[in-house]
Coordinates of C-alpha atoms in Angstrom, one line a residue:
Chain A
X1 CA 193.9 -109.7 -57.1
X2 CA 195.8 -113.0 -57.4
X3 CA 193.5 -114.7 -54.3
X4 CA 190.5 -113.2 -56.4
X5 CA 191.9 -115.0 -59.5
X6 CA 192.3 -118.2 -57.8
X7 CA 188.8 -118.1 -56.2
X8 CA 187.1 -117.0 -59.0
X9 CA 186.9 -120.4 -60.8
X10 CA 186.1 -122.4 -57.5
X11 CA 182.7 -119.6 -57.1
X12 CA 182.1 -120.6 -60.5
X13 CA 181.8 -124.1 -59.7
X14 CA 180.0 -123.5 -56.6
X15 CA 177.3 -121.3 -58.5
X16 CA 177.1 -124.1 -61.0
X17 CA 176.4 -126.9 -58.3
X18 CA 173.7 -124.7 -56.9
X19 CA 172.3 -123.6 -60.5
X20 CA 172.6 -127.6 -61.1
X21 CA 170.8 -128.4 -58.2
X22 CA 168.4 -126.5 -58.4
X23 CA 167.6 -127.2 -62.1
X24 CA 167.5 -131.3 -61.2
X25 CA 164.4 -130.1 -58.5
X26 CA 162.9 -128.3 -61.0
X27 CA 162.8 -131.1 -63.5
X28 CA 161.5 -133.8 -61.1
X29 CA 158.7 -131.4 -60.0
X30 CA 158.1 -131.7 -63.3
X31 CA 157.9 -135.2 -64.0
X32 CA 154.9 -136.8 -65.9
X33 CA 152.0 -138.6 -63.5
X34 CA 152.7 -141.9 -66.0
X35 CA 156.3 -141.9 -64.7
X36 CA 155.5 -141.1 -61.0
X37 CA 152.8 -143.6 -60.8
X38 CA 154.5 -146.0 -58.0
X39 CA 156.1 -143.2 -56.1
X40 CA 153.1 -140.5 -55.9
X41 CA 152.9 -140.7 -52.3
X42 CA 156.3 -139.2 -51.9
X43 CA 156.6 -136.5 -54.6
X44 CA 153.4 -134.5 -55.8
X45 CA 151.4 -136.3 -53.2
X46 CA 153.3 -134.5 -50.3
X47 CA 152.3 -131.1 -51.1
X48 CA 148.8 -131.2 -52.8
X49 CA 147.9 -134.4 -51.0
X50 CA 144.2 -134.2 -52.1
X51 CA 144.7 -134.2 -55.7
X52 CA 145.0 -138.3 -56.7
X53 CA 147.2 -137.8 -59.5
X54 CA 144.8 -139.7 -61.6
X55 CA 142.8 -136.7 -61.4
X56 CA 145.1 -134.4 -64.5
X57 CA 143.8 -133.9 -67.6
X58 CA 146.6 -135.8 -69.2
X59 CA 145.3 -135.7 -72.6
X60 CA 148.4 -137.5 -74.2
X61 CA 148.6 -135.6 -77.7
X62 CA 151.5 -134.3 -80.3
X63 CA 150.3 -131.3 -82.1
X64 CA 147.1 -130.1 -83.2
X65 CA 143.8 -129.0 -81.9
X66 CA 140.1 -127.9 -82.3
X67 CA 138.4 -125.5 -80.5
X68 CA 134.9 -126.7 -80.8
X69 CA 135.5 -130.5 -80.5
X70 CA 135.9 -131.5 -83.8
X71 CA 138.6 -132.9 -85.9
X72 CA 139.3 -133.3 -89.8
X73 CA 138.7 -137.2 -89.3
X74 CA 135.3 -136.5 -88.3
X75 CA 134.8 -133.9 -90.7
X76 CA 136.4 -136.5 -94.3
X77 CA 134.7 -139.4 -93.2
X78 CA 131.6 -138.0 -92.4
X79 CA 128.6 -136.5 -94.8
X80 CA 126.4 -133.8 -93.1
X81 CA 122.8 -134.7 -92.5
X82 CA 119.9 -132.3 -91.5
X83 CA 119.4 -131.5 -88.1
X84 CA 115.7 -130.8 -86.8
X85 CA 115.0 -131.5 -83.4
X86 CA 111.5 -131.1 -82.1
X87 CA 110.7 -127.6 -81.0
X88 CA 108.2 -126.6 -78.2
X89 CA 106.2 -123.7 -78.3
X90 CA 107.1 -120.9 -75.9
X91 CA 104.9 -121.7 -72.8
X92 CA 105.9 -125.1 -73.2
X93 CA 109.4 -124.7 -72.9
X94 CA 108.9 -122.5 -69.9
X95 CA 107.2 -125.0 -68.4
X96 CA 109.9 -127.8 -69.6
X97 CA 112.9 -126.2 -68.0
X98 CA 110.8 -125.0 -64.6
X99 CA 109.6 -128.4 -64.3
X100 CA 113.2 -130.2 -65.0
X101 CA 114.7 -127.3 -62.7
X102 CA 112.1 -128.6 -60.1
X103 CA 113.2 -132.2 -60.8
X104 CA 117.2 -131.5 -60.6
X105 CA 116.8 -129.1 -57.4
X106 CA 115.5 -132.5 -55.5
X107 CA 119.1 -134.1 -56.4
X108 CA 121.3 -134.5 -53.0
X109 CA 124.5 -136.4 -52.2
X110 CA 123.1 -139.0 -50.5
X111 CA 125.7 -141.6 -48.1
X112 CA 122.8 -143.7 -47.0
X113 CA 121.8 -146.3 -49.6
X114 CA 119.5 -148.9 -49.3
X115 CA 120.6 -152.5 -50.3
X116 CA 117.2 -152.8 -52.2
X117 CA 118.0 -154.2 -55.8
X118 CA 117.6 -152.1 -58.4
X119 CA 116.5 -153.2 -62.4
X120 CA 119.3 -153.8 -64.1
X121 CA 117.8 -152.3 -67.4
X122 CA 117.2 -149.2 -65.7
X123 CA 121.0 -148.8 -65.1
X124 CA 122.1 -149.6 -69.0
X125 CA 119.8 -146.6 -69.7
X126 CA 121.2 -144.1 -67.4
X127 CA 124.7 -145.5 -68.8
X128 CA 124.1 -144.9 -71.9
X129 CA 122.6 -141.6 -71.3
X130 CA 125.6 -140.5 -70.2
X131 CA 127.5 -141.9 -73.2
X132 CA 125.5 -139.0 -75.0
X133 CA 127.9 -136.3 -73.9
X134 CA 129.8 -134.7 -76.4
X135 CA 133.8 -135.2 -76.5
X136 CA 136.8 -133.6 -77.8
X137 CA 136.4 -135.0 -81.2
X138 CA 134.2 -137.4 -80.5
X139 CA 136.3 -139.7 -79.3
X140 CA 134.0 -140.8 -76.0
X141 CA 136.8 -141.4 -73.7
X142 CA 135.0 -142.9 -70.8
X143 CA 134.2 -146.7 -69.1
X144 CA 131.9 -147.1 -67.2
X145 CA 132.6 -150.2 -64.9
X146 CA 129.3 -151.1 -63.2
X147 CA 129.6 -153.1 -60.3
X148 CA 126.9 -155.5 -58.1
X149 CA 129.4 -158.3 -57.6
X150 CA 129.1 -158.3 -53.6
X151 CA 132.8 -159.7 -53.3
X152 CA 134.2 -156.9 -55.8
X153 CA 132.3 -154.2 -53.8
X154 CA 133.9 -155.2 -50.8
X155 CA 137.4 -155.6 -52.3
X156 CA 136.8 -151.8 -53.9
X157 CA 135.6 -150.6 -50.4
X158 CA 138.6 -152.2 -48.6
X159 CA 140.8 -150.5 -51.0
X160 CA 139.3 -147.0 -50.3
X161 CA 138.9 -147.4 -46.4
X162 CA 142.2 -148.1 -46.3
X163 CA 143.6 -145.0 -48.2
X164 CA 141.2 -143.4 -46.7
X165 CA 142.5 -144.1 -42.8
X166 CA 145.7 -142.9 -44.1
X167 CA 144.5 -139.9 -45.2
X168 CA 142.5 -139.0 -42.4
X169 CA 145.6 -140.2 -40.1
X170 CA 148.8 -138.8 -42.0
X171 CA 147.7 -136.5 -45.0
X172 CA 145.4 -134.3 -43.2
X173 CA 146.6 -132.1 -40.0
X174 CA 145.7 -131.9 -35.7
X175 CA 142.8 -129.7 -36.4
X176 CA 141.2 -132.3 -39.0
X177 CA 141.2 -135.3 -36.2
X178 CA 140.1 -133.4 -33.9
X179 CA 136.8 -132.6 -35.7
X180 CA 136.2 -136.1 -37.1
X181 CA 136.4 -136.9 -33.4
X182 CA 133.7 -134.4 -32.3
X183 CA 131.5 -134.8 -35.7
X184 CA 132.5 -139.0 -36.0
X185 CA 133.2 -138.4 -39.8
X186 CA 135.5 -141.0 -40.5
X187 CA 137.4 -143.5 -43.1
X188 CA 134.3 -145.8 -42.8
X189 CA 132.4 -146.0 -46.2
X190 CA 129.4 -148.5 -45.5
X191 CA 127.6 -147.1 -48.9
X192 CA 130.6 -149.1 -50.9
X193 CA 129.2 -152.3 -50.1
X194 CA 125.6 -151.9 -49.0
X195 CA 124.6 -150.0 -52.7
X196 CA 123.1 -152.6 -55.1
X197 CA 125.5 -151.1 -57.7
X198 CA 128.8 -149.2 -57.6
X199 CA 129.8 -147.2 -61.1
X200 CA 133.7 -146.5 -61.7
X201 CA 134.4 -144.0 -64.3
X202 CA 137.3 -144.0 -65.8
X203 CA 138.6 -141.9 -68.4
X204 CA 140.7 -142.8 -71.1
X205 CA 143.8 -140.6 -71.3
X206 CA 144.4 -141.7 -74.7
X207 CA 143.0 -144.6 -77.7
X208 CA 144.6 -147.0 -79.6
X209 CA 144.1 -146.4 -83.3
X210 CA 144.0 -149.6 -85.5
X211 CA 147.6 -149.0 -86.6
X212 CA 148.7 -149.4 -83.1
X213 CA 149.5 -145.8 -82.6
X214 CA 147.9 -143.4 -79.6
X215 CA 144.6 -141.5 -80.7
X216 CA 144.6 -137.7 -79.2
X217 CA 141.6 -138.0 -76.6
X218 CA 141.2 -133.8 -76.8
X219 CA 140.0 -132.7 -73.6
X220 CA 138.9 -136.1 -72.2
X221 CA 138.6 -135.3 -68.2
X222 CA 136.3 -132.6 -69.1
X223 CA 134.4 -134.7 -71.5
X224 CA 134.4 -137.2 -68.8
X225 CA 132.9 -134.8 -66.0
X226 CA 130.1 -133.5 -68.7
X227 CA 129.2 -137.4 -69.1
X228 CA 129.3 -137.7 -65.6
X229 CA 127.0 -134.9 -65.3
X230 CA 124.3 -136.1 -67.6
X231 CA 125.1 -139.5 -65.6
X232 CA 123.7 -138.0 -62.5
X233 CA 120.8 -136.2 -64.1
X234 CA 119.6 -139.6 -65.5
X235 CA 119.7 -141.2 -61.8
X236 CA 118.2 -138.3 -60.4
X237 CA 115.5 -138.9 -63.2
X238 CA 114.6 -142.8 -61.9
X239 CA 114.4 -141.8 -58.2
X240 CA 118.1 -143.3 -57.6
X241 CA 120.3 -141.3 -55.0
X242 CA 124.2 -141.2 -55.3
X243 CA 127.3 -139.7 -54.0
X244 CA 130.0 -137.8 -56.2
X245 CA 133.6 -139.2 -54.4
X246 CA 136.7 -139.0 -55.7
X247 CA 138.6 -141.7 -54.1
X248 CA 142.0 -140.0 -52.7
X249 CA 145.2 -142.3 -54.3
X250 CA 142.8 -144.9 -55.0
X251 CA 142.6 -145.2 -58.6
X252 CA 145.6 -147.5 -59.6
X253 CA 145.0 -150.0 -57.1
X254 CA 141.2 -150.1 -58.5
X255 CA 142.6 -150.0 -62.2
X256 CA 144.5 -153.1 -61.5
X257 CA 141.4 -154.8 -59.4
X258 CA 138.9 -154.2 -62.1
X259 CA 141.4 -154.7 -65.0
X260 CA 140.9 -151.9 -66.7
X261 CA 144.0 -151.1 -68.9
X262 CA 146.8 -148.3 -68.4
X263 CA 145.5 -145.8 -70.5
X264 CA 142.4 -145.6 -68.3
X265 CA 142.4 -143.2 -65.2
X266 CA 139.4 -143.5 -62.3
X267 CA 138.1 -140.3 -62.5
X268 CA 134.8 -140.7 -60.1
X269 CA 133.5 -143.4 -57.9
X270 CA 129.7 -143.8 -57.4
X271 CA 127.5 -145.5 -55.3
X272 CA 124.0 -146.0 -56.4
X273 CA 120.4 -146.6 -55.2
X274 CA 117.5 -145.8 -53.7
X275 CA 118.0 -144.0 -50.2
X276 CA 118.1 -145.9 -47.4
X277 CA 114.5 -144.9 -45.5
X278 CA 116.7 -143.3 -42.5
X279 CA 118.6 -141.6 -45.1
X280 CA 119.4 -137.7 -43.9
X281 CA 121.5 -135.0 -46.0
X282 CA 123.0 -131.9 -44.4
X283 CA 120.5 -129.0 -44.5
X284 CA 122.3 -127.0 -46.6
X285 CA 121.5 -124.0 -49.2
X286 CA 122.0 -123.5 -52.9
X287 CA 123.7 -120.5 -54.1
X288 CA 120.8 -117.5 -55.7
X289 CA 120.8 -117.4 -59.6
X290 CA 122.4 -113.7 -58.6
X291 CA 125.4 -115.4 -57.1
X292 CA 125.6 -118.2 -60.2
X293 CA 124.5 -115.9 -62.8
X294 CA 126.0 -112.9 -64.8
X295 CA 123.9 -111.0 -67.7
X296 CA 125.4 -109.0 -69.8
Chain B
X1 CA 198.7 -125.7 -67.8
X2 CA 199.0 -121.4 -67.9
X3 CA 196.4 -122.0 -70.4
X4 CA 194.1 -124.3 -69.1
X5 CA 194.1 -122.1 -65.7
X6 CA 193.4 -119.0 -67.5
X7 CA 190.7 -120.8 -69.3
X8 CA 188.9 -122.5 -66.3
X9 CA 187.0 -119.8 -65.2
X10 CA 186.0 -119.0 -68.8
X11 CA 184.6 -122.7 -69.1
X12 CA 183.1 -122.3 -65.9
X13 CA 181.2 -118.9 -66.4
X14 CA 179.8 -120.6 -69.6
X15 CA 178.5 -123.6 -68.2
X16 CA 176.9 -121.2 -65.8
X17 CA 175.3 -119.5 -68.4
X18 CA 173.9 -122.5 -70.3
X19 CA 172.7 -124.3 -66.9
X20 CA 171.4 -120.7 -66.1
X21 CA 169.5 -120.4 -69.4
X22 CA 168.0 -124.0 -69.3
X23 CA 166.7 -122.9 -66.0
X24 CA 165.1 -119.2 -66.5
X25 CA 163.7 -121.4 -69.7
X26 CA 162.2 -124.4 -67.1
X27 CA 161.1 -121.9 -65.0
X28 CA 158.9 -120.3 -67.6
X29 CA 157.6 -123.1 -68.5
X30 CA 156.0 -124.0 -65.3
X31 CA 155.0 -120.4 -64.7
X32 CA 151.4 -120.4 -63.5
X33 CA 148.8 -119.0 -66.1
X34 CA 148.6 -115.3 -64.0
X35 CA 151.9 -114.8 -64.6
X36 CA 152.3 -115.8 -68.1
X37 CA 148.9 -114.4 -69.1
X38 CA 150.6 -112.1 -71.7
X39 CA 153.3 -114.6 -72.7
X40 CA 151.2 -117.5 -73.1
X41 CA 151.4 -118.5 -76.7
X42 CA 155.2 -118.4 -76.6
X43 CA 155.6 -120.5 -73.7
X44 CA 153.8 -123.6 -73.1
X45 CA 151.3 -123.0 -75.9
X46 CA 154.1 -124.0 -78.4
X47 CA 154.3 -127.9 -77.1
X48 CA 150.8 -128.6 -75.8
X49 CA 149.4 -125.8 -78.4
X50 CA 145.7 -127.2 -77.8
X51 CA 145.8 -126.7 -73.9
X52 CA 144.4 -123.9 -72.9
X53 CA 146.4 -122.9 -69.9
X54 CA 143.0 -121.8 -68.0
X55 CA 141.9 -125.6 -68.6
X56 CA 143.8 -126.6 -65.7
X57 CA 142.5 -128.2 -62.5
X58 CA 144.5 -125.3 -60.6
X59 CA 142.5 -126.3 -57.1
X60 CA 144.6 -123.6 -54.6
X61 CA 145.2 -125.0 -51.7
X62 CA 147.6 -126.2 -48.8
X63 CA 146.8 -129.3 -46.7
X64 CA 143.6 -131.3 -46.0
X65 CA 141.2 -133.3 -48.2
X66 CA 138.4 -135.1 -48.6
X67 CA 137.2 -137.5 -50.9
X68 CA 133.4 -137.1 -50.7
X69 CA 133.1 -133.7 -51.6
X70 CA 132.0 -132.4 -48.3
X71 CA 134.0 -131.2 -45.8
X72 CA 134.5 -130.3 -42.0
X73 CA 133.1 -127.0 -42.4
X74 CA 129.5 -127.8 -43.9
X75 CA 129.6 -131.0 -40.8
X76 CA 130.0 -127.8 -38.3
X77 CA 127.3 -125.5 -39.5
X78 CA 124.7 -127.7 -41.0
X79 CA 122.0 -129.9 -39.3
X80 CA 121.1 -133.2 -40.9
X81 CA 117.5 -133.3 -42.6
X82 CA 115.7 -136.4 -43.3
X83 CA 115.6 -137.1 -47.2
X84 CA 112.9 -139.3 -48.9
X85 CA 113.0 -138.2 -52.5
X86 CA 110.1 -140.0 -54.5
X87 CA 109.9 -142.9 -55.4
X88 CA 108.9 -144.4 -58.5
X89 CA 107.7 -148.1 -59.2
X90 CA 109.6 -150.3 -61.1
X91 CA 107.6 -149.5 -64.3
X92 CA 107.9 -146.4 -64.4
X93 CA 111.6 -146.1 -63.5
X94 CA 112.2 -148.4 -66.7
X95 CA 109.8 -146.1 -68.7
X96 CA 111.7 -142.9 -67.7
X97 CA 115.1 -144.1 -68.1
X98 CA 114.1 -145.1 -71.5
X99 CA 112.4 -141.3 -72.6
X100 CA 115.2 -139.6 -70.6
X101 CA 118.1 -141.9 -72.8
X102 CA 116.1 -141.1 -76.0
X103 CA 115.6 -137.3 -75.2
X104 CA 119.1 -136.9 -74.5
X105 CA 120.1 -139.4 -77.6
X106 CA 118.6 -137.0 -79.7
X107 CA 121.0 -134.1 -78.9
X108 CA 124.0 -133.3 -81.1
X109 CA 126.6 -130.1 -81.2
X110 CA 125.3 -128.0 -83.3
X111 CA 127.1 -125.4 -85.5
X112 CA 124.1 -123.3 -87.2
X113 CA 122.3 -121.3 -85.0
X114 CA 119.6 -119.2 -85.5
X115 CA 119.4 -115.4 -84.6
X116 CA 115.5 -116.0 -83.7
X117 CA 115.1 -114.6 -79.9
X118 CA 114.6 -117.3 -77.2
X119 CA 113.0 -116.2 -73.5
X120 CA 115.1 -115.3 -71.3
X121 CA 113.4 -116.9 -68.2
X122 CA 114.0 -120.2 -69.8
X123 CA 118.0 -119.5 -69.9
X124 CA 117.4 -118.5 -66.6
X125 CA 115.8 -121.6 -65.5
X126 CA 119.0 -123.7 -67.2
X127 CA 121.7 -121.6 -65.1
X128 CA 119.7 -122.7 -61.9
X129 CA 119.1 -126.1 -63.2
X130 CA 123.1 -126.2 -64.1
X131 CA 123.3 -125.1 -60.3
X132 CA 122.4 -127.8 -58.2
X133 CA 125.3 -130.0 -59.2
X134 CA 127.6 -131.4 -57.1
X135 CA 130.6 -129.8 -56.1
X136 CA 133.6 -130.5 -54.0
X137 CA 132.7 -129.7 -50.4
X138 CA 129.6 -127.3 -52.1
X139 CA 131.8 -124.5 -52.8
X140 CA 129.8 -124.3 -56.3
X141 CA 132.6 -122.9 -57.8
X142 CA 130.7 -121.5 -60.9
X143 CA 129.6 -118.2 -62.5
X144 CA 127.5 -118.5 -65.8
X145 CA 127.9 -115.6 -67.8
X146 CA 125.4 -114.7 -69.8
X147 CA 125.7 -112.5 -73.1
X148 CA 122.8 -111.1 -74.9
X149 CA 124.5 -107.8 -75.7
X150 CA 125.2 -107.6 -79.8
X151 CA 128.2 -105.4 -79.1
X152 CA 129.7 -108.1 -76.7
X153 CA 129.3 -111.2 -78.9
X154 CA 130.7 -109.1 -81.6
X155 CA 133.7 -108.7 -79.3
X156 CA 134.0 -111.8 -78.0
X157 CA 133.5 -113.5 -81.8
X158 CA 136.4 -111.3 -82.5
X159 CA 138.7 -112.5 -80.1
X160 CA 138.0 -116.2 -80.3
X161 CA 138.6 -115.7 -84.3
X162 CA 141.3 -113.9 -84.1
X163 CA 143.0 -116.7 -81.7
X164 CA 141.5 -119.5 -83.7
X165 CA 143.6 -117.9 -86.8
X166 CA 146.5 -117.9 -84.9
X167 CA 146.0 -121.4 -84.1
X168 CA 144.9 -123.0 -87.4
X169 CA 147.6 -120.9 -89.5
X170 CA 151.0 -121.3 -86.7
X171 CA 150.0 -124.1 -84.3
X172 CA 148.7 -126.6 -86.6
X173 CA 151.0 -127.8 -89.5
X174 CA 150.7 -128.1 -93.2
X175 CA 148.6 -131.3 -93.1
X176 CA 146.5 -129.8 -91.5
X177 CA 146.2 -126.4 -93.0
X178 CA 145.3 -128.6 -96.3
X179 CA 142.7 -130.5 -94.4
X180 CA 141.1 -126.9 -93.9
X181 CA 141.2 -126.0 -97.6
X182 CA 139.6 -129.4 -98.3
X183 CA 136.8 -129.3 -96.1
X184 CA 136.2 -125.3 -96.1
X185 CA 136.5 -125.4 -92.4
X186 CA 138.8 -122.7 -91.0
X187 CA 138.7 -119.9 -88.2
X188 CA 135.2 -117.8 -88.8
X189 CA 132.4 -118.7 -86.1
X190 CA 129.6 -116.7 -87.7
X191 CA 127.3 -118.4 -84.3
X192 CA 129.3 -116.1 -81.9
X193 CA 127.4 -113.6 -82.8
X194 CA 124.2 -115.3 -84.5
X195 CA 122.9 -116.9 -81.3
X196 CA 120.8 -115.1 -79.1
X197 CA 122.8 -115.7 -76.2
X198 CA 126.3 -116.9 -75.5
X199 CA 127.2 -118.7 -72.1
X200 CA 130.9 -118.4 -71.1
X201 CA 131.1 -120.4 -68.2
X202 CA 134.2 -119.4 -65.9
X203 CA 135.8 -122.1 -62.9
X204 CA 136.6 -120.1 -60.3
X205 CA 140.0 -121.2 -58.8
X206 CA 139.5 -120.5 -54.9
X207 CA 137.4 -118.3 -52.7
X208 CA 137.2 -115.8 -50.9
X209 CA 136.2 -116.3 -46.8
X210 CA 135.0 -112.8 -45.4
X211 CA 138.4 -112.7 -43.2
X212 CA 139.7 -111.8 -46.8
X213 CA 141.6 -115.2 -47.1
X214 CA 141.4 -118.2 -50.0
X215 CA 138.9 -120.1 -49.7
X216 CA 139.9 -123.9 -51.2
X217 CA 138.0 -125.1 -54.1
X218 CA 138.3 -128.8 -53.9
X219 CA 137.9 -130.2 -57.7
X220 CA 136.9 -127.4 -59.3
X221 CA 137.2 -128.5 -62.9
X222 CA 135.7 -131.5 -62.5
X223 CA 132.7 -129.8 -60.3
X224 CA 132.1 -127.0 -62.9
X225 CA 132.5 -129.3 -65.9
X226 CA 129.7 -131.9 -64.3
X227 CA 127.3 -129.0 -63.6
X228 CA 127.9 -128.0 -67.9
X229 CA 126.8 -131.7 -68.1
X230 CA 123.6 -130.6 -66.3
X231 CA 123.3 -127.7 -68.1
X232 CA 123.4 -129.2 -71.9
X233 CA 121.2 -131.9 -70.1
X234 CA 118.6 -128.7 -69.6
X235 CA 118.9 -127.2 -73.0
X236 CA 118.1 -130.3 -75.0
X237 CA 115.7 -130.2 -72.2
X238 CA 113.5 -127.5 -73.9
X239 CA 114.5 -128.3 -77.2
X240 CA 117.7 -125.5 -77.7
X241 CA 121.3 -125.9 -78.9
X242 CA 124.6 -125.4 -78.7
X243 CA 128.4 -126.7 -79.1
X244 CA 130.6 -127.3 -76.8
X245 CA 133.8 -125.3 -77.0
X246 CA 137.0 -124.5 -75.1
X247 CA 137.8 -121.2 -77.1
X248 CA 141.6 -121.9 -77.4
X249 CA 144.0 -119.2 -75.3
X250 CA 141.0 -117.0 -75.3
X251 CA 140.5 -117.2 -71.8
X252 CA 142.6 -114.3 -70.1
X253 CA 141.2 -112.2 -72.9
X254 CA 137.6 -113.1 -72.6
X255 CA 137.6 -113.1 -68.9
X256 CA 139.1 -109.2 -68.9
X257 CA 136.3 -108.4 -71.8
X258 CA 133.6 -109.6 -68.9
X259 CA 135.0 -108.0 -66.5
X260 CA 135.5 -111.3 -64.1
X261 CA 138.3 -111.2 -61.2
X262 CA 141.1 -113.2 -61.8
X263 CA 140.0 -116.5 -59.3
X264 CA 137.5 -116.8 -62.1
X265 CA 139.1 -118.9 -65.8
X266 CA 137.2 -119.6 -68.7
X267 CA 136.5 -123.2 -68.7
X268 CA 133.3 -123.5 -71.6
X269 CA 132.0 -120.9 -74.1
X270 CA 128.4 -122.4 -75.2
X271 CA 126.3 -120.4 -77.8
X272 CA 122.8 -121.0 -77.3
X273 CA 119.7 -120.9 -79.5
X274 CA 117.3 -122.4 -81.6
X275 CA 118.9 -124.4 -84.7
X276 CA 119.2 -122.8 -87.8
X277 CA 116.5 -123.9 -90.2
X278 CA 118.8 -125.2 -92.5
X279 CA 121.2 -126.7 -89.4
X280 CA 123.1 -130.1 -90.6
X281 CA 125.4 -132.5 -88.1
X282 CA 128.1 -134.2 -89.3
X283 CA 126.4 -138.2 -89.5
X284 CA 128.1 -139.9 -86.7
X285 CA 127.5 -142.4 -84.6
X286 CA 127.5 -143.4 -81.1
X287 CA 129.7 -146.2 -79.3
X288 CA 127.3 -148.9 -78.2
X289 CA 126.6 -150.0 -74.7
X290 CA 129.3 -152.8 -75.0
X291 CA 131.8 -150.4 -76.0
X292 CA 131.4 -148.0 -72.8
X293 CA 130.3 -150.2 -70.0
X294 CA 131.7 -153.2 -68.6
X295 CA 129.8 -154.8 -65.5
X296 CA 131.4 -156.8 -62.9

């Protein structure tokens, strides 16, 4: 009873180091991607090493929300104008969507790009196609840093060979080297500085309203992918082939190289032009309109 | 000092408690969404109230990565096929970036639609068009559902209204609650069950291989939000509408309505239709092409 008394307050302690412990993990699991930025490799990085922490939807917001992408600044500043778009007749619109079906079910991932030039006026259109996504309350939270500068393309592919080789070497296991051995995939990305143009998009985690204080961008990866997706339907559109990478722990080092500020997050990296003439694609299949498609 | 002795484990047994508490509390907080499905509004709904937990990039997976969105797997199985996609001459690339940028300039989200049927193989055509996106090392991590059935939109209108009441009357704050008396806008979605078809379009987290274990589905948030990029690229394609929305905490809800498994979260809920006769936008504008590209 008395040893029992004496121990009990040093198995409290014990238990409260532990709890403590424990709790201190827990916290620094936690931790924002902002405040991790210079030591990703070590903490999130070790056990999703795939995910770039760039890649979070880290909308930076307070409070409040919209479901459908609007907010009361849109809604007092703005007066409401009729909307009448041009409408096609039934056939026709059958047609339309077969037809632009037809046209997107050509689109590949292509890694072998010609060095041809491309018009320059052709890639402001497909640019500012994709600025026509919608975004959480309109707030078009993307940059789109267009790159032909042959000395920046080969700083930008530097960077990502370079990660790259690390992650091939150290982030990914035995079984992973031994296929790039038989199948010679490897860290080499020739397309980064052979492709007439290379488009960065970034997304912007947050604005700067005129007072100087953070603007909520509502759902801005998301917005960002949906541009990105129109972005690749207008390439596909000119003829223009690309490849959709996500360059693994890249995107600070490219931030900093094309001066893009901190509230700006590479989301995708993409070469573009036409396809080299050798240029081959694996021979794979597209999932049935059963397998995509639910009616109910 | 008899005191103090009798009082140390007293001290100690509360500071367990507290640490304890603050723990359990943490823990909860970074709960994954299946586990708090139920609690979800309580927990982290109350400091990021706008997230929807199921708009997570919650990739599953263990070790390797790639950045190009392919992976060993489809370098194993799949031959490479020469790829010569046409090719257009200048003029006519600069002519079709220019129709596709005003086509697609021309959409808007749009808030009044009408009830008037629309075929069904054209919707079908837009899944498969929304299909041959990208996707991380083509998993196609997608399923388009596709709702026609009155009783279900009635359902689903109900459960996204009764959330969205939730959310404008507890997780917004008086400002804002005045902002909705001012402008008339508040919780009713009378579209849920106007338009002819609603597409809730679910991410699905991982796989499954047919050994019965997880497949990995690298970047599925970005990959499904880039093929709904594609997708409102097709509708405004053939001249239909929608808005984009991310039905707030709706998701676990919706996703047991449809019946989908649980590898499958809500990511997008588009209603889909003709515009409503009478259809009005709010009047804004878009940021010019200075304001979203920079080119190096």
């Amino acid at each position: 009873m008395v040893l029992l008394s004496v121990l009990t307050p040093v198995l409290a302690l014990i238990l409260c180091l532990v709890l403590g412990f424990v709790l201190v993990k827990s916290r620094l699991t936690e931790a924002t991607p902002t405040s991790t930025e210079k030591s990703k490799g070590a903490a999130k990085g070790d056990f999703r090493p795939w995910v770039d922490q760039d890649l979070q939807d880290d909308t930076e917001v307070a409070a409040e929300g919209e479901d459908d992408w609007v907010d009361s600044s849109e809604v007092e500043d703005l007066a409401h104008v009729p909307y009448s778009p041009p409408r096609y007749p039934e056939e026709v619109m059958r047609q339309r969507s077969k037809d632009f079906y037809t046209l997107m079910n050509q689109r590949r991932s292509v890694r072998f790009i010609s060095s041809e030039p491309v018009p320059r006026e052709v890639i402001d259109n497909v640019i500012l196609t994709a600025g026509t996504a919608p975004s959480g309350a309109h707030t078009e939270p993307w940059t789109f840093v267009v790159v032909s500068d042959q000395e920046t393309k080969s700083q930008i592919r530097g960077i990502v060979e370079e990660e790259e080789e690390v992650n091939y070497r150290q982030r990914m296991g035995d079984k992973w080297v031994h296929d790039l051995a038989k199948f010679r995939t490897n860290w080499i990305k020739e397309y980064l500085d052979a492709a007439p143009y290379l488009i960065l998009i970034f997304k912007q985690t947050h604005g700067i309203l005129p007072n100087g204080k953070k603007k909520t961008h509502y759902y801005n990866e998301i917005s960002v992918s949906i541009s990105c997706g129109i972005l690749l339907a207008a390439l596909q559109n000119v003829g223009l082939v690309t490849v959709t990478s996500t360059p693994l722990n890249c995107g600070p080092q490219l931030r900093l190289l094309l001066k893009r500020p901190a509230n700006e997050k590479l989301l995708l990296l993409l070469p573009v032009g036409y396809p080299a003439t050798d240029a081959t694609v694996p021979d794979l299949k597209r999932k049935s309109l059963n397998d995509i498609m639910v009616h109910i």
